[in-house]
mmCIF file of C-alpha atoms and ligand atoms in Angstrom:
data_model
loop_
_atom_site.group_PDB
_atom_site.id
_atom_site.type_symbol
_atom_site.label_atom_id
_atom_site.label_comp_id
_atom_site.label_asym_id
_atom_site.label_seq_id
_atom_site.Cartn_x
_atom_site.Cartn_y
_atom_site.Cartn_z
ATOM 1 C CA UNK A 15 16.803 13.966 29.239
ATOM 2 C CA UNK A 16 15.736 13.582 25.640
ATOM 3 C CA UNK A 17 11.865 12.467 25.188
ATOM 4 C CA UNK A 18 11.654 9.353 23.400
ATOM 5 C CA UNK A 19 10.018 9.768 19.718
ATOM 6 C CA UNK A 20 6.873 8.360 19.640
ATOM 7 C CA UNK A 21 6.257 5.249 16.915
ATOM 8 C CA UNK A 22 3.678 5.987 14.769
ATOM 9 C CA UNK A 23 1.543 4.032 11.422
ATOM 10 C CA UNK A 24 1.311 5.478 8.484
ATOM 11 C CA UNK A 25 -1.566 4.559 5.816
ATOM 12 C CA UNK A 26 -1.482 6.080 2.602
ATOM 13 C CA UNK A 27 -4.878 6.098 0.611
ATOM 14 C CA UNK A 28 -6.755 5.940 3.812
ATOM 15 C CA UNK A 29 -9.593 6.996 1.635
ATOM 16 C CA UNK A 30 -9.903 3.856 -0.122
ATOM 17 C CA UNK A 31 -11.471 0.693 0.827
ATOM 18 C CA UNK A 32 -8.792 -1.719 2.373
ATOM 19 C CA UNK A 33 -6.366 1.539 3.576
ATOM 20 C CA UNK A 34 -9.168 3.073 5.768
ATOM 21 C CA UNK A 35 -10.308 -0.515 6.805
ATOM 22 C CA UNK A 36 -6.149 -1.050 7.812
ATOM 23 C CA UNK A 37 -6.002 2.294 9.499
ATOM 24 C CA UNK A 38 -9.216 1.622 11.575
ATOM 25 C CA UNK A 39 -7.547 -1.481 12.834
ATOM 26 C CA UNK A 40 -3.953 -0.275 13.427
ATOM 27 C CA UNK A 41 -5.961 2.318 15.685
ATOM 28 C CA UNK A 42 -8.132 0.069 17.422
ATOM 29 C CA UNK A 43 -4.636 -2.461 18.197
ATOM 30 C CA UNK A 44 -3.315 0.698 20.329
ATOM 31 C CA UNK A 45 0.385 -0.436 19.158
ATOM 32 C CA UNK A 46 1.018 3.342 18.015
ATOM 33 C CA UNK A 47 0.743 6.704 19.693
ATOM 34 C CA UNK A 48 -0.729 8.128 16.012
ATOM 35 C CA UNK A 49 -1.862 6.672 12.920
ATOM 36 C CA UNK A 50 -1.504 8.931 9.975
ATOM 37 C CA UNK A 51 -3.691 8.656 6.874
ATOM 38 C CA UNK A 52 -2.721 10.318 3.906
ATOM 39 C CA UNK A 53 -5.155 10.532 0.997
ATOM 40 C CA UNK A 54 -5.780 13.571 -2.007
ATOM 41 C CA UNK A 55 -8.908 14.450 0.327
ATOM 42 C CA UNK A 56 -9.365 14.130 4.014
ATOM 43 C CA UNK A 57 -12.165 11.286 4.323
ATOM 44 C CA UNK A 58 -15.678 13.170 5.659
ATOM 45 C CA UNK A 59 -15.753 11.121 8.670
ATOM 46 C CA UNK A 60 -12.214 11.023 9.578
ATOM 47 C CA UNK A 61 -12.222 12.893 12.955
ATOM 48 C CA UNK A 62 -9.078 14.273 14.305
ATOM 49 C CA UNK A 63 -7.910 13.169 18.143
ATOM 50 C CA UNK A 64 -5.235 11.668 19.727
ATOM 51 C CA UNK A 65 -4.938 8.530 18.264
ATOM 52 C CA UNK A 66 -5.240 9.920 14.487
ATOM 53 C CA UNK A 67 -3.649 12.555 12.432
ATOM 54 C CA UNK A 68 -4.214 13.014 8.459
ATOM 55 C CA UNK A 69 -2.014 14.728 5.827
ATOM 56 C CA UNK A 70 -2.629 15.448 2.002
ATOM 57 C CA UNK A 71 -0.910 13.530 -0.776
ATOM 58 C CA UNK A 72 -1.258 12.918 -4.008
ATOM 59 C CA UNK A 73 0.983 10.295 -5.768
ATOM 60 C CA UNK A 74 1.272 12.058 -8.966
ATOM 61 C CA UNK A 75 2.848 15.136 -7.209
ATOM 62 C CA UNK A 76 6.002 14.633 -5.413
ATOM 63 C CA UNK A 77 6.164 17.975 -3.702
ATOM 64 C CA UNK A 78 3.184 16.551 -1.541
ATOM 65 C CA UNK A 79 4.976 13.042 -0.693
ATOM 66 C CA UNK A 80 7.833 15.427 0.807
ATOM 67 C CA UNK A 81 5.114 17.303 2.274
ATOM 68 C CA UNK A 82 3.685 14.631 3.785
ATOM 69 C CA UNK A 83 6.994 13.399 5.467
ATOM 70 C CA UNK A 84 7.651 16.559 7.092
ATOM 71 C CA UNK A 85 4.618 16.596 8.806
ATOM 72 C CA UNK A 86 4.288 12.719 10.015
ATOM 73 C CA UNK A 87 8.233 13.642 11.194
ATOM 74 C CA UNK A 88 6.909 16.345 13.361
ATOM 75 C CA UNK A 89 4.282 13.549 15.301
ATOM 76 C CA UNK A 90 6.796 10.688 15.703
ATOM 77 C CA UNK A 91 8.963 7.801 14.180
ATOM 78 C CA UNK A 92 6.837 5.846 11.413
ATOM 79 C CA UNK A 93 7.588 1.907 12.562
ATOM 80 C CA UNK A 94 4.743 0.535 10.284
ATOM 81 C CA UNK A 95 4.143 2.248 6.585
ATOM 82 C CA UNK A 96 1.443 1.136 4.314
ATOM 83 C CA UNK A 97 0.650 2.317 0.911
ATOM 84 C CA UNK A 98 -2.655 1.226 -0.025
ATOM 85 C CA UNK A 99 -3.257 3.118 -3.117
ATOM 86 C CA UNK A 100 -3.602 2.329 -6.629
ATOM 87 C CA UNK A 101 -5.975 2.049 -9.252
ATOM 88 C CA UNK A 102 -7.462 -0.254 -12.170
ATOM 89 C CA UNK A 103 -9.928 1.714 -13.986
ATOM 90 C CA UNK A 104 -10.933 5.602 -14.185
ATOM 91 C CA UNK A 105 -12.401 7.993 -16.360
ATOM 92 C CA UNK A 106 -9.400 7.562 -18.729
ATOM 93 C CA UNK A 107 -8.043 4.137 -17.620
ATOM 94 C CA UNK A 108 -9.522 0.703 -18.333
ATOM 95 C CA UNK A 109 -7.844 -2.683 -18.445
ATOM 96 C CA UNK A 110 -7.504 -3.819 -21.738
ATOM 97 C CA UNK A 111 -8.373 -7.364 -22.799
ATOM 98 C CA UNK A 112 -5.964 -7.256 -25.858
ATOM 99 C CA UNK A 113 -3.103 -5.677 -27.359
ATOM 100 C CA UNK A 114 -5.297 -3.739 -29.350
ATOM 101 C CA UNK A 115 -6.526 -1.730 -26.521
ATOM 102 C CA UNK A 116 -2.846 -0.849 -25.702
ATOM 103 C CA UNK A 117 -2.731 3.233 -25.150
ATOM 104 C CA UNK A 118 0.001 5.103 -23.768
ATOM 105 C CA UNK A 119 -1.003 7.954 -21.772
ATOM 106 C CA UNK A 120 -3.535 5.029 -20.068
ATOM 107 C CA UNK A 121 -0.512 2.954 -19.315
ATOM 108 C CA UNK A 122 1.535 5.928 -18.035
ATOM 109 C CA UNK A 123 -0.973 6.877 -15.930
ATOM 110 C CA UNK A 124 -1.208 3.081 -14.314
ATOM 111 C CA UNK A 125 2.406 3.215 -14.078
ATOM 112 C CA UNK A 126 2.837 6.229 -11.982
ATOM 113 C CA UNK A 127 -0.193 5.487 -9.606
ATOM 114 C CA UNK A 128 0.755 1.906 -8.998
ATOM 115 C CA UNK A 129 4.393 2.250 -9.399
ATOM 116 C CA UNK A 130 6.321 5.173 -9.427
ATOM 117 C CA UNK A 131 4.032 6.615 -6.383
ATOM 118 C CA UNK A 132 4.991 4.164 -3.915
ATOM 119 C CA UNK A 133 8.206 3.991 -4.773
ATOM 120 C CA UNK A 134 8.419 8.098 -4.151
ATOM 121 C CA UNK A 135 6.754 7.215 -0.872
ATOM 122 C CA UNK A 136 9.744 4.717 -0.040
ATOM 123 C CA UNK A 137 12.237 7.310 -0.753
ATOM 124 C CA UNK A 138 10.422 10.189 1.354
ATOM 125 C CA UNK A 139 8.991 7.859 4.366
ATOM 126 C CA UNK A 140 11.790 5.209 4.780
ATOM 127 C CA UNK A 141 14.307 7.375 5.935
ATOM 128 C CA UNK A 142 12.444 8.412 9.112
ATOM 129 C CA UNK A 143 12.383 4.354 10.351
ATOM 130 C CA UNK A 144 14.187 3.860 13.040
ATOM 131 C CA UNK A 145 17.521 2.021 12.494
ATOM 132 C CA UNK A 146 17.707 -0.089 15.579
ATOM 133 C CA UNK A 147 14.849 -1.224 16.249
ATOM 134 C CA UNK A 148 12.103 -3.305 13.736
ATOM 135 C CA UNK A 149 9.468 -1.598 11.231
ATOM 136 C CA UNK A 150 7.708 -2.346 8.483
ATOM 137 C CA UNK A 151 7.058 -0.543 4.896
ATOM 138 C CA UNK A 152 4.369 -2.969 2.946
ATOM 139 C CA UNK A 153 3.074 -1.939 -0.597
ATOM 140 C CA UNK A 154 -0.471 -3.207 -1.976
ATOM 141 C CA UNK A 155 0.268 -5.184 -4.855
ATOM 142 C CA UNK A 156 -1.975 -7.785 -6.569
ATOM 143 C CA UNK A 157 -1.460 -11.658 -7.306
ATOM 144 C CA UNK A 158 -1.905 -10.231 -11.098
ATOM 145 C CA UNK A 159 1.265 -8.624 -10.935
ATOM 146 C CA UNK A 160 2.905 -11.786 -10.745
ATOM 147 C CA UNK A 161 4.495 -13.141 -13.924
ATOM 148 C CA UNK A 162 5.035 -16.826 -12.826
ATOM 149 C CA UNK A 163 0.954 -16.724 -12.468
ATOM 150 C CA UNK A 164 -0.144 -14.550 -15.338
ATOM 151 C CA UNK A 165 -1.868 -17.746 -17.271
ATOM 152 C CA UNK A 166 -5.219 -15.634 -18.239
ATOM 153 C CA UNK A 167 -3.489 -12.693 -19.979
ATOM 154 C CA UNK A 168 -5.179 -9.316 -20.682
ATOM 155 C CA UNK A 169 -5.066 -6.195 -17.908
ATOM 156 C CA UNK A 170 -1.362 -5.041 -19.548
ATOM 157 C CA UNK A 171 -1.467 -1.929 -17.723
ATOM 158 C CA UNK A 172 -2.427 -2.881 -13.957
ATOM 159 C CA UNK A 173 -0.586 -6.274 -14.418
ATOM 160 C CA UNK A 174 2.620 -4.713 -15.496
ATOM 161 C CA UNK A 175 2.196 -1.615 -13.396
ATOM 162 C CA UNK A 176 2.127 -4.129 -10.471
ATOM 163 C CA UNK A 177 5.282 -6.060 -11.722
ATOM 164 C CA UNK A 178 6.886 -3.082 -11.672
ATOM 165 C CA UNK A 179 5.859 -2.197 -7.959
ATOM 166 C CA UNK A 180 7.089 -5.871 -6.969
ATOM 167 C CA UNK A 181 10.528 -4.825 -8.401
ATOM 168 C CA UNK A 182 10.308 -1.628 -6.429
ATOM 169 C CA UNK A 183 9.982 -3.527 -3.193
ATOM 170 C CA UNK A 184 12.579 -5.600 -3.740
ATOM 171 C CA UNK A 185 15.114 -3.553 -4.511
ATOM 172 C CA UNK A 186 13.787 -1.029 -1.496
ATOM 173 C CA UNK A 187 14.243 -4.250 0.619
ATOM 174 C CA UNK A 188 17.817 -4.819 -0.534
ATOM 175 C CA UNK A 189 18.983 -0.925 -0.401
ATOM 176 C CA UNK A 190 16.775 -0.837 3.213
ATOM 177 C CA UNK A 191 18.448 -3.758 4.882
ATOM 178 C CA UNK A 192 22.085 -1.962 4.748
ATOM 179 C CA UNK A 193 21.161 0.625 7.256
ATOM 180 C CA UNK A 194 17.960 -1.080 8.895
ATOM 181 C CA UNK A 195 18.539 -4.643 9.015
ATOM 182 C CA UNK A 196 15.585 -4.847 11.484
ATOM 183 C CA UNK A 197 13.752 -3.170 8.525
ATOM 184 C CA UNK A 198 11.074 -5.212 6.597
ATOM 185 C CA UNK A 199 9.938 -4.211 2.807
ATOM 186 C CA UNK A 200 7.524 -6.636 1.461
ATOM 187 C CA UNK A 201 4.287 -6.230 -1.629
ATOM 188 C CA UNK A 202 0.781 -7.909 -0.340
ATOM 189 C CA UNK A 203 -2.152 -9.115 -2.009
ATOM 190 C CA UNK A 204 -5.013 -8.116 -0.133
ATOM 191 C CA UNK A 205 -7.460 -10.921 -1.739
ATOM 192 C CA UNK A 206 -10.125 -10.312 -4.351
ATOM 193 C CA UNK A 207 -11.813 -7.616 -2.129
ATOM 194 C CA UNK A 208 -15.316 -5.528 -2.256
ATOM 195 C CA UNK A 209 -13.867 -1.655 -2.856
ATOM 196 C CA UNK A 210 -14.745 1.056 -5.475
ATOM 197 C CA UNK A 211 -11.664 -0.302 -6.988
ATOM 198 C CA UNK A 212 -13.015 -3.827 -7.804
ATOM 199 C CA UNK A 213 -16.910 -3.091 -8.150
ATOM 200 C CA UNK A 214 -16.687 -2.487 -11.610
ATOM 201 C CA UNK A 215 -15.426 -6.066 -12.335
ATOM 202 C CA UNK A 216 -17.018 -7.726 -9.549
ATOM 203 C CA UNK A 217 -18.050 -11.272 -11.276
ATOM 204 C CA UNK A 218 -21.688 -11.804 -9.413
ATOM 205 C CA UNK A 219 -21.479 -15.716 -9.649
ATOM 206 C CA UNK A 220 -18.368 -15.233 -7.343
ATOM 207 C CA UNK A 221 -19.193 -12.016 -4.997
ATOM 208 C CA UNK A 222 -19.690 -14.157 -2.186
ATOM 209 C CA UNK A 223 -15.947 -15.381 -2.774
ATOM 210 C CA UNK A 224 -14.708 -11.599 -2.177
ATOM 211 C CA UNK A 225 -13.332 -10.596 1.129
ATOM 212 C CA UNK A 226 -14.653 -7.384 2.485
ATOM 213 C CA UNK A 227 -12.130 -4.691 3.570
ATOM 214 C CA UNK A 228 -11.822 -5.535 7.154
ATOM 215 C CA UNK A 229 -11.350 -8.711 6.558
ATOM 216 C CA UNK A 230 -8.879 -8.419 4.625
ATOM 217 C CA UNK A 231 -7.355 -5.638 6.659
ATOM 218 C CA UNK A 232 -7.298 -8.200 9.559
ATOM 219 C CA UNK A 233 -6.002 -10.778 7.362
ATOM 220 C CA UNK A 234 -3.359 -8.580 6.125
ATOM 221 C CA UNK A 235 -2.214 -7.510 9.535
ATOM 222 C CA UNK A 236 -1.977 -10.765 10.973
ATOM 223 C CA UNK A 237 0.634 -11.860 8.063
ATOM 224 C CA UNK A 238 2.646 -8.562 8.706
ATOM 225 C CA UNK A 239 2.899 -9.320 12.267
ATOM 226 C CA UNK A 240 4.443 -13.145 11.445
ATOM 227 C CA UNK A 241 6.624 -11.091 9.138
ATOM 228 C CA UNK A 242 10.732 -10.691 10.111
ATOM 229 C CA UNK A 243 13.666 -9.505 8.184
ATOM 230 C CA UNK A 244 14.207 -12.531 6.735
ATOM 231 C CA UNK A 245 10.871 -12.130 4.691
ATOM 232 C CA UNK A 246 12.016 -8.832 3.383
ATOM 233 C CA UNK A 247 12.138 -8.461 -0.898
ATOM 234 C CA UNK A 248 9.027 -11.052 -0.582
ATOM 235 C CA UNK A 249 5.564 -10.579 -2.046
ATOM 236 C CA UNK A 250 2.804 -12.297 0.272
ATOM 237 C CA UNK A 251 -0.837 -13.049 -0.003
ATOM 238 C CA UNK A 252 -3.620 -12.322 2.642
ATOM 239 C CA UNK A 253 -3.698 -15.821 4.107
ATOM 240 C CA UNK A 254 -0.149 -15.772 4.221
ATOM 241 C CA UNK A 255 1.054 -17.755 1.226
ATOM 242 C CA UNK A 256 4.187 -16.353 -0.628
ATOM 243 C CA UNK A 257 3.495 -15.476 -4.176
ATOM 244 C CA UNK A 258 5.899 -16.305 -7.211
ATOM 245 C CA UNK A 259 7.238 -13.328 -9.347
HETATM 246 N N1 NAP B 304 -10.187 -4.278 -4.161
HETATM 247 C C1 NAP B 304 -9.041 -5.446 -4.692
HETATM 248 O O1 NAP B 304 -9.870 -6.824 -4.932
HETATM 249 C C2 NAP B 304 -8.026 -5.782 -4.698
HETATM 250 C C3 NAP B 304 -6.946 -6.798 -5.549
HETATM 251 C C4 NAP B 304 -5.725 -7.096 -5.267
HETATM 252 C C5 NAP B 304 -5.042 -5.770 -5.283
HETATM 253 N N2 NAP B 304 -5.568 -4.381 -4.690
HETATM 254 C C6 NAP B 304 -5.068 -3.804 -4.442
HETATM 255 O O2 NAP B 304 -4.970 -3.233 -3.539
HETATM 256 C C7 NAP B 304 -4.912 -1.379 -3.190
HETATM 257 C C8 NAP B 304 -6.053 -1.079 -2.732
HETATM 258 O O3 NAP B 304 -7.202 -1.249 -3.350
HETATM 259 P P1 NAP B 304 -9.076 -0.901 -3.108
HETATM 260 O O4 NAP B 304 -9.707 -1.991 -3.207
HETATM 261 O O5 NAP B 304 -8.374 -0.229 -1.043
HETATM 262 O O6 NAP B 304 -9.012 0.632 -3.615
HETATM 263 P P2 NAP B 304 -9.895 1.681 -3.323
HETATM 264 O O7 NAP B 304 -10.831 1.451 -2.500
HETATM 265 O O8 NAP B 304 -10.066 2.213 -5.085
HETATM 266 O O9 NAP B 304 -8.298 2.938 -2.904
HETATM 267 C C9 NAP B 304 -7.621 3.191 -3.690
HETATM 268 C C10 NAP B 304 -7.524 4.399 -2.871
HETATM 269 O O10 NAP B 304 -6.018 4.861 -4.206
HETATM 270 C C11 NAP B 304 -6.077 6.059 -3.994
HETATM 271 N N3 NAP B 304 -4.934 7.094 -4.677
HETATM 272 C C12 NAP B 304 -5.850 6.606 -6.064
HETATM 273 N N4 NAP B 304 -4.747 7.730 -6.762
HETATM 274 C C13 NAP B 304 -4.282 8.171 -6.130
HETATM 275 C C14 NAP B 304 -3.598 9.421 -6.502
HETATM 276 N N5 NAP B 304 -3.025 9.837 -7.491
HETATM 277 N N6 NAP B 304 -2.979 9.998 -4.999
HETATM 278 C C15 NAP B 304 -3.066 9.482 -4.245
HETATM 279 N N7 NAP B 304 -4.108 8.321 -3.448
HETATM 280 C C16 NAP B 304 -4.426 7.909 -5.167
HETATM 281 C C17 NAP B 304 -7.167 6.574 -3.682
HETATM 282 O O11 NAP B 304 -7.902 7.592 -3.557
HETATM 283 P P3 NAP B 304 -9.000 8.540 -3.851
HETATM 284 O O12 NAP B 304 -9.603 8.216 -2.930
HETATM 285 O O13 NAP B 304 -8.360 10.041 -3.880
HETATM 286 O O14 NAP B 304 -9.112 8.408 -5.286
HETATM 287 C C18 NAP B 304 -7.543 5.687 -2.778
HETATM 288 O O15 NAP B 304 -7.395 5.772 -1.326
HETATM 289 C C19 NAP B 304 -4.387 -1.091 -4.576
HETATM 290 O O16 NAP B 304 -3.201 -0.934 -4.722
HETATM 291 C C20 NAP B 304 -5.077 -1.715 -5.441
HETATM 292 O O17 NAP B 304 -4.129 -2.323 -6.793
HETATM 293 C C21 NAP B 304 -7.076 -4.466 -4.337
#
């Protein structure tokens, strides 16, 4: 008799605050034969054992995404894929306060990392998910990517790249359900979370309101556990609230 394919969990962005917390919680849940972390560099304290594996992935290089998919397929069949990568600022990128600050290269970088990268992960990993069993693909978006919710303006590149990501997820959900009716594809807002990404923008007066990565990850996993095929194509916050597009 052929050996059953083992369900594995995948977290892209395992070197990040929320990604690492999600991966640890998924390992602790013992729901997966293996949790596979993906990132540009293996986190120094990521120990490889029977419960976890790691593979290189750079969103700006599709070859690495294809190679990661091959690596994952050798280990098992992904039934939960969470994309927890993203960029808000870096040495060449800062959230724009005004249209005067718009810069083509910076915006292209936001789109490449926040919208196109997750879509390429879906391109290579969704075909590995089971056809006849439930599975989930979730991309961490951001509430500021909601067009309907935008009342403050600013942060053009980040907002627009997350809005583009939301459209990618919606489209993926429509295509995915044709071959995998039990599959779920969603965009998730993790809350305001204390990580490397949010640190430069922390409001000291409101720092108590920010979630720890562990708290956000636990809440996101609770939301994920409640989602079914009818929710596919939706945008949900860490507290389960459905967010308008
Ligand atoms: N923190 C918040 O308050 C908040 C709020 C709303 C939404 N989000 C979203 O939540 C997600 C996770 O954010 P976080 O707060 O956990 O940030 P984080 O700690 O800065 O983690 C970001 C992750 O993205 C990865 N990444 C960036 N560029 C990449 C590339 N070219 N290829 C591969 N990986 C790349 C980083 O890898 P390296 O370690 O290699 O840089 C890191 O693993 C993001 O999508 C973010 O937009 C966060």
